[in-house]
mmCIF file of C-alpha atoms in Angstrom:
data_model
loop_
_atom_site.group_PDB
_atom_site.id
_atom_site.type_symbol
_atom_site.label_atom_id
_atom_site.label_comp_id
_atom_site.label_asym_id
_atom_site.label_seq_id
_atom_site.Cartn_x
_atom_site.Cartn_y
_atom_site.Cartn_z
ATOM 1 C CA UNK P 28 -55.164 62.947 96.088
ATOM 2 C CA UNK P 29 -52.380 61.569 98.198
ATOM 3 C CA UNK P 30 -50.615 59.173 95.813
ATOM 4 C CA UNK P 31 -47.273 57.613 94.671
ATOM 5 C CA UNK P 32 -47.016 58.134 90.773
ATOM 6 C CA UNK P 33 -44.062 55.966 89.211
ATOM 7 C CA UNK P 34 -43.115 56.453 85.139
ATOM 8 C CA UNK P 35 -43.420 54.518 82.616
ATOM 9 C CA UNK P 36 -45.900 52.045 83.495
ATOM 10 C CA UNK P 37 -44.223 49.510 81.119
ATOM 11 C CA UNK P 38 -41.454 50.010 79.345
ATOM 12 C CA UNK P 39 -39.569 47.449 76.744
ATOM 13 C CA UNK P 40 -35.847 47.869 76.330
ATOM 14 C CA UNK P 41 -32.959 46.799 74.814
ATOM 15 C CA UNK P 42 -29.688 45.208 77.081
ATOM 16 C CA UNK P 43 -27.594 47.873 77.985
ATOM 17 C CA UNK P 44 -29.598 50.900 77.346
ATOM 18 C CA UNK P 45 -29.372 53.237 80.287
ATOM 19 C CA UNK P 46 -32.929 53.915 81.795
ATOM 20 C CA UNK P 47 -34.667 55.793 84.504
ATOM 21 C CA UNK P 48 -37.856 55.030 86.154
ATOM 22 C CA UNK P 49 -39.202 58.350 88.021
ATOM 23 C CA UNK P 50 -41.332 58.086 91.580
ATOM 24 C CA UNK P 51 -42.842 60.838 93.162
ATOM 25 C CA UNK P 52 -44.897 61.215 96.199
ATOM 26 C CA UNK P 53 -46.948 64.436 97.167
ATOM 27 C CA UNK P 54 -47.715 63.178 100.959
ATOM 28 C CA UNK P 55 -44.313 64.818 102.166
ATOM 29 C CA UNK P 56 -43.144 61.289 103.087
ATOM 30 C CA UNK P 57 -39.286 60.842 104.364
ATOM 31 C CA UNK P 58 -39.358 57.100 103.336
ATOM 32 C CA UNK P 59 -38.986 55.856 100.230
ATOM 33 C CA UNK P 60 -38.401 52.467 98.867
ATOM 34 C CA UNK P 61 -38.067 50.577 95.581
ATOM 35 C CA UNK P 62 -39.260 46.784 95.289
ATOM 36 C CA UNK P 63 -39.278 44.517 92.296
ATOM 37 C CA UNK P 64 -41.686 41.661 92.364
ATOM 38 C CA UNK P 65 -41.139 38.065 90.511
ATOM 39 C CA UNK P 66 -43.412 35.233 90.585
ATOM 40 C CA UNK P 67 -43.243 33.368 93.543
ATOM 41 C CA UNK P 68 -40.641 35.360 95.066
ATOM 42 C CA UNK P 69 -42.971 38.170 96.031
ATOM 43 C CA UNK P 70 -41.089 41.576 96.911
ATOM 44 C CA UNK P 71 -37.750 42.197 97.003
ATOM 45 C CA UNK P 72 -36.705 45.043 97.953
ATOM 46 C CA UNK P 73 -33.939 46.969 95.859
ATOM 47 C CA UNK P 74 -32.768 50.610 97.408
ATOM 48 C CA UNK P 75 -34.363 52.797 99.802
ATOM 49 C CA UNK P 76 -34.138 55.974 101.360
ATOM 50 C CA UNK P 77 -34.800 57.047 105.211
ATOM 51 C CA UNK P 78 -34.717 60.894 103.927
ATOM 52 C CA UNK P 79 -33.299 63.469 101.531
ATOM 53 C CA UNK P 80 -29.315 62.455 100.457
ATOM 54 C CA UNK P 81 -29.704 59.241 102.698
ATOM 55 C CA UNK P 82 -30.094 56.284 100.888
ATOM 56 C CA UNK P 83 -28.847 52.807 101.209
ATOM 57 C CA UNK P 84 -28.994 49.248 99.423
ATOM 58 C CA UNK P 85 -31.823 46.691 100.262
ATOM 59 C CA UNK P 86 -31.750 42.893 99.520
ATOM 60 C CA UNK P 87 -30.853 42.835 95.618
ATOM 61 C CA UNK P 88 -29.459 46.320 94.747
ATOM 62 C CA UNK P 89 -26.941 44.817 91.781
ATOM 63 C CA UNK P 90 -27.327 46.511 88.926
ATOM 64 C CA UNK P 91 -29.015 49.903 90.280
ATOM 65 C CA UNK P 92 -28.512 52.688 91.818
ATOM 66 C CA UNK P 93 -30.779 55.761 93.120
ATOM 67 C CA UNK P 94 -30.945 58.971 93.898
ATOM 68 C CA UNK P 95 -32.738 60.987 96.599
ATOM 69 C CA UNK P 96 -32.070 64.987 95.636
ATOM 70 C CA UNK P 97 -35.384 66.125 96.939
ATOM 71 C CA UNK P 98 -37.829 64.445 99.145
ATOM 72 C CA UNK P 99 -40.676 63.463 97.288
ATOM 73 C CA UNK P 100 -39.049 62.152 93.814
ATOM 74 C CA UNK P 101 -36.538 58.754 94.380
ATOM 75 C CA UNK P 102 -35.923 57.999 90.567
ATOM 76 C CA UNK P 103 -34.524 54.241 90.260
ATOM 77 C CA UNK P 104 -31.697 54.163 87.123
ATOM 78 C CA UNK P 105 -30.622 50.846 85.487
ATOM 79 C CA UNK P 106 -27.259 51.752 83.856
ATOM 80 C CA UNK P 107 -26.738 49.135 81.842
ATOM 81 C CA UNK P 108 -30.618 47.048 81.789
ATOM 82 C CA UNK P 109 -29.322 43.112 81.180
ATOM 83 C CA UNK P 110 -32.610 40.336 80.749
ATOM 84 C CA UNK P 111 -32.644 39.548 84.439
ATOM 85 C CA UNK P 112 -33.962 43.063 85.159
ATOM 86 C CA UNK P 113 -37.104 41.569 83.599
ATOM 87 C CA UNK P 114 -40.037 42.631 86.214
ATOM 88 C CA UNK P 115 -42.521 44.288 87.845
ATOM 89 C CA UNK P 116 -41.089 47.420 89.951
ATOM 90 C CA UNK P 117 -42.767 49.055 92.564
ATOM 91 C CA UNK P 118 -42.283 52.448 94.491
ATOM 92 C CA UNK P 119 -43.860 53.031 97.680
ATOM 93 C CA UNK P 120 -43.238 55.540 100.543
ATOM 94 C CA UNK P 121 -44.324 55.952 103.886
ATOM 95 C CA UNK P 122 -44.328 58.799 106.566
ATOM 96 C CA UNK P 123 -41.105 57.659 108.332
ATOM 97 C CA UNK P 124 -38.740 54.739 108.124
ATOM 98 C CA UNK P 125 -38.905 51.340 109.038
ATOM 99 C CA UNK P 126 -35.949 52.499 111.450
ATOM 100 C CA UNK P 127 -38.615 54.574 113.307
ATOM 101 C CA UNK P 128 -41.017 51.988 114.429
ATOM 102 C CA UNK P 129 -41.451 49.472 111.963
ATOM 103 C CA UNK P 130 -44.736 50.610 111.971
ATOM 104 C CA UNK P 131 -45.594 52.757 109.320
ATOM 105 C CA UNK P 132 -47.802 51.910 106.369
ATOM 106 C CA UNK P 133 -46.549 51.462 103.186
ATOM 107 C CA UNK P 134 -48.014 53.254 99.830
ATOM 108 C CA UNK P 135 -47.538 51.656 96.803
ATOM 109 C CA UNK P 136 -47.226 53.593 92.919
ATOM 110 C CA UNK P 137 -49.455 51.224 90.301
ATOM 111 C CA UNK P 138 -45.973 49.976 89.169
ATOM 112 C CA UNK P 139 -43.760 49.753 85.978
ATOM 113 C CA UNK P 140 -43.379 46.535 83.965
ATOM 114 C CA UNK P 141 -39.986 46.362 82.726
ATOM 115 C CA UNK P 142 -38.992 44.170 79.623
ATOM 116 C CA UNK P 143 -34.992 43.846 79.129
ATOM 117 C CA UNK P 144 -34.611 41.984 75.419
ATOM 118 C CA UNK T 63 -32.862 36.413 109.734
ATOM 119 C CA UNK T 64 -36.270 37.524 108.937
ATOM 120 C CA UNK T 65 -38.238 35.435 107.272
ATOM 121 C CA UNK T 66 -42.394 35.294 105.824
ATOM 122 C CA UNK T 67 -43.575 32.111 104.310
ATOM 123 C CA UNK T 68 -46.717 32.192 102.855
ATOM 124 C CA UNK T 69 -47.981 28.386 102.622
ATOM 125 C CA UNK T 70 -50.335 28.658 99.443
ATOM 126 C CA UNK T 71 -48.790 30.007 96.667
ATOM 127 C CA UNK T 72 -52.587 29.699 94.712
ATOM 128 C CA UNK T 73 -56.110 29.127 96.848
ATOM 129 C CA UNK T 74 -59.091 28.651 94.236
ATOM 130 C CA UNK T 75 -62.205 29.394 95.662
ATOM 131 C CA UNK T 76 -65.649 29.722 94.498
ATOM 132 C CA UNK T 77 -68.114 32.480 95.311
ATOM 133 C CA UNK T 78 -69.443 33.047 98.539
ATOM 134 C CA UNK T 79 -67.305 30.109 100.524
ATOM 135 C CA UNK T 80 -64.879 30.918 103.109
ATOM 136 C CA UNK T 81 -61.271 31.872 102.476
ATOM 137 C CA UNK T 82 -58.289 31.276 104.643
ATOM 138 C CA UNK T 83 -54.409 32.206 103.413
ATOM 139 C CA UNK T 84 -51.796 31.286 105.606
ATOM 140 C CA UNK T 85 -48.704 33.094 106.604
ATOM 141 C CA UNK T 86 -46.220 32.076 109.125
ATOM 142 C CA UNK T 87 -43.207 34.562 110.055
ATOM 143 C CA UNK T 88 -39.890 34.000 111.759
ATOM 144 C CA UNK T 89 -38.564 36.633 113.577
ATOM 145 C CA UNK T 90 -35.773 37.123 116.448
ATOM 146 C CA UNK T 91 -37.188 40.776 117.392
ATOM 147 C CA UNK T 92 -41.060 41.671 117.905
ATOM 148 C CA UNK T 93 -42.825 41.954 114.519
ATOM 149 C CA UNK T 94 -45.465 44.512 113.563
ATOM 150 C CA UNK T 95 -47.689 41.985 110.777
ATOM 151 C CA UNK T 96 -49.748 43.181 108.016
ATOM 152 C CA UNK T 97 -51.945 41.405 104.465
ATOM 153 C CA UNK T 98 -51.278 43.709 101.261
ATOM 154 C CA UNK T 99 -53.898 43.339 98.380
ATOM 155 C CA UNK T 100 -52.706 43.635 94.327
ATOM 156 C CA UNK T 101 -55.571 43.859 92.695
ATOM 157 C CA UNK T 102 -54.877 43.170 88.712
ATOM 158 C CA UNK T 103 -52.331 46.015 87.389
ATOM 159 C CA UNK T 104 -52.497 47.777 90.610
ATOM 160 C CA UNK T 105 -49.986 48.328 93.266
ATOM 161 C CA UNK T 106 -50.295 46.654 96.512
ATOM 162 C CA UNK T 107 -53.324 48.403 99.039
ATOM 163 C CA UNK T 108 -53.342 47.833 102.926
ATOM 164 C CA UNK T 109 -55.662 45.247 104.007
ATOM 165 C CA UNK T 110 -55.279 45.399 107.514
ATOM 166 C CA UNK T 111 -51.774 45.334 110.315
ATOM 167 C CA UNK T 112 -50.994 44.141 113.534
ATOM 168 C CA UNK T 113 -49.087 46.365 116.183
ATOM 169 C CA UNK T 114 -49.798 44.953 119.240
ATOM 170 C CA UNK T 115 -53.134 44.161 121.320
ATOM 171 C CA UNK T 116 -55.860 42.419 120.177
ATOM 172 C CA UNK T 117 -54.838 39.305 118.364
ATOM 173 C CA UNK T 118 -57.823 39.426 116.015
ATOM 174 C CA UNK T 119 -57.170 41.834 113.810
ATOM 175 C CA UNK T 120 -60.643 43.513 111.591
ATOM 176 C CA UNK T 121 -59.377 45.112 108.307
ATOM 177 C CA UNK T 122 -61.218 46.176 105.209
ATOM 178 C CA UNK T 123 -63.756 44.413 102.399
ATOM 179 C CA UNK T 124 -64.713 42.052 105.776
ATOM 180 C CA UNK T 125 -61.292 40.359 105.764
ATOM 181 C CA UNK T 126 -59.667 39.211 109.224
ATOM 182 C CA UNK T 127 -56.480 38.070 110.808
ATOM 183 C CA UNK T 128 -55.100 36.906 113.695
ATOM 184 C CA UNK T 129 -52.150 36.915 115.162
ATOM 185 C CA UNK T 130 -50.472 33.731 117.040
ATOM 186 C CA UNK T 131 -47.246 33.992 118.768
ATOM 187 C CA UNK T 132 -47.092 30.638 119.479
ATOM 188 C CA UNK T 133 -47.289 29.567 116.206
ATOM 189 C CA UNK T 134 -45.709 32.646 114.839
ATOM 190 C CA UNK T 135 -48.357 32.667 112.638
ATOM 191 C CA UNK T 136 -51.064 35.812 110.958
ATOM 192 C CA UNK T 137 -53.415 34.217 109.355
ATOM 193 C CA UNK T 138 -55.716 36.028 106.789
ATOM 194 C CA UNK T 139 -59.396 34.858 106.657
ATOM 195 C CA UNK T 140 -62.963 35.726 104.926
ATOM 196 C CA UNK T 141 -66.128 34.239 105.938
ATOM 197 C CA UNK T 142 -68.006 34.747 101.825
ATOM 198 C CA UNK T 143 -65.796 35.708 99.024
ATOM 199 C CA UNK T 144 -66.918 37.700 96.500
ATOM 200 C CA UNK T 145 -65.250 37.786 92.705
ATOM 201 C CA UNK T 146 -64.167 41.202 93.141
ATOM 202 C CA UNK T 147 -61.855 39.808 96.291
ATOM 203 C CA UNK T 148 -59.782 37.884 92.904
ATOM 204 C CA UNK T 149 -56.311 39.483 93.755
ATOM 205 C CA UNK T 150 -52.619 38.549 94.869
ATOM 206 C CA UNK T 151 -51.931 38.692 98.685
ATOM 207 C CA UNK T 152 -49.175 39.271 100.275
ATOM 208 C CA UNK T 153 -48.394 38.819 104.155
ATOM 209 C CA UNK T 154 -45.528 41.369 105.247
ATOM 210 C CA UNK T 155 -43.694 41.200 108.799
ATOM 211 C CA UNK T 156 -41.922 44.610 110.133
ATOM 212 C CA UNK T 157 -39.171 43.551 112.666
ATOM 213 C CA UNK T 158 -35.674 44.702 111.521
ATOM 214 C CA UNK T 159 -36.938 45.593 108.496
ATOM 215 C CA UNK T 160 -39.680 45.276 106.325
ATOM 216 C CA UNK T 161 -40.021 41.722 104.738
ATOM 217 C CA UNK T 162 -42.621 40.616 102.134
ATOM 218 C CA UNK T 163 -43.625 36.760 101.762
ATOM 219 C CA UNK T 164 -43.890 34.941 97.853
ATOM 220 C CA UNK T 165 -47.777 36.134 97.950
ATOM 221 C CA UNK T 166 -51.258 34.014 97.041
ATOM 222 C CA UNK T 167 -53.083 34.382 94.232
ATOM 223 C CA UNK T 168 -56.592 34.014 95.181
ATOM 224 C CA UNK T 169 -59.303 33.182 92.305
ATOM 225 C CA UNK T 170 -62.801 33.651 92.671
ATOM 226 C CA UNK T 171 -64.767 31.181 90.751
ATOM 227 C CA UNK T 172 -68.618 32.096 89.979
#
């Protein structure tokens, strides 16, 4: 089944306590993209990656960073998780980038509910 | 910049009436449009898009949308809700990049 699989699905954590949430996607997509979602702020989008070692910052990328080593795993690392961090993350991926045609559908992991105390 | 503003941030609805979420977009390039679906703890599932052509737009569970230049509007619509259609909605416009509006949280009431 052609999915996006993101780990841990929720995860409570302590401020300052390095973390990692995996992604991986078995559809051989070159896109991949990490959102976080907030109540009536919908999806922002955090890092994303047009293809393997290419990767670049989207509207809120403080306090993250990402890595793109092979093509279908984009792990999203919080070095040092403070409270605002607080939210709903969500990995997605798509056949090509938004660069491409703007065209290209979107497909979303079930997300990973992150609690920063 | 690009910019989605979805109008509703809640639309309660009972069972069986007609649904309509609005979503208005702001754009300097063309836009390619689309309505995401979160169904409770899931991730967000295509509803339907807009590339170009037709302005009325069929996508699944019988929802519609249609697509108004003038008003720089996509509009998400369903003639008979059902409970199961109790979700978050999100419109999403695809110009420069990829940009996601607040979402509407639609409840189905029996």
């Amino acid at each position: 089944e052609a999915q996006v699989t993101q780990n841990p699905r929720y995860l409570i954590t302590v401020t300052g306590k390095k973390l990692t949430v995996t992604c991986s996607q078995n559809m051989n997509h070159e896109y991949m993209s990490w959102y976080r979602q907030d109540p009536g702020l919908g999806l922002r989008q955090i890092y994303y990656s047009m293809n393997v070692e290419v990767t670049d910052k989207g509207d809120v990328p403080e306090g993250y960073k990402v890595s793109r080593k092979e093509k279908r795993n984009f792990p999203l690392i919080l070095e040092s998780p403070s409270p605002n961090q607080t939210s709903l993350y969500f990995c997605a991926s798509s056949l090509r980038g938004r660069g491409h045609s703007g065209a290209n559908v979107l497909t979303f992991g079930a997300g990973s509910r992150l609690t920063v105390l | 910049a690009q910019s989605v503003t979805q109008l509703d941030s809640q639309v309660p609805v009972f069972e069986e009436a007609p649904v309509e979420l609005r979503c208005n977009y702001s754009s300097s390039v063309s836009v390619y449009l689309f309505w995401y679906v979160q169904y409770p703890n899931q991730g967000l599932q295509l509803l339907l898009k807009y590339l170009s052509g037709s302005t009325l737009v069929k996508g699944i569970n019988g929802f519609e949308a249609e697509f108004n230049k003038s008003q720089t509007s996509f509009h998400l619509r369903k003639p008979s809700v059902h409970i199961s259609d109790t979700a978050e909605y999100f419109c999403a416009a695809a110009g420069n990049k990829l940009t996601f509006g607040g979402g509407t949280r639609v409840l189905v009431k029996p």
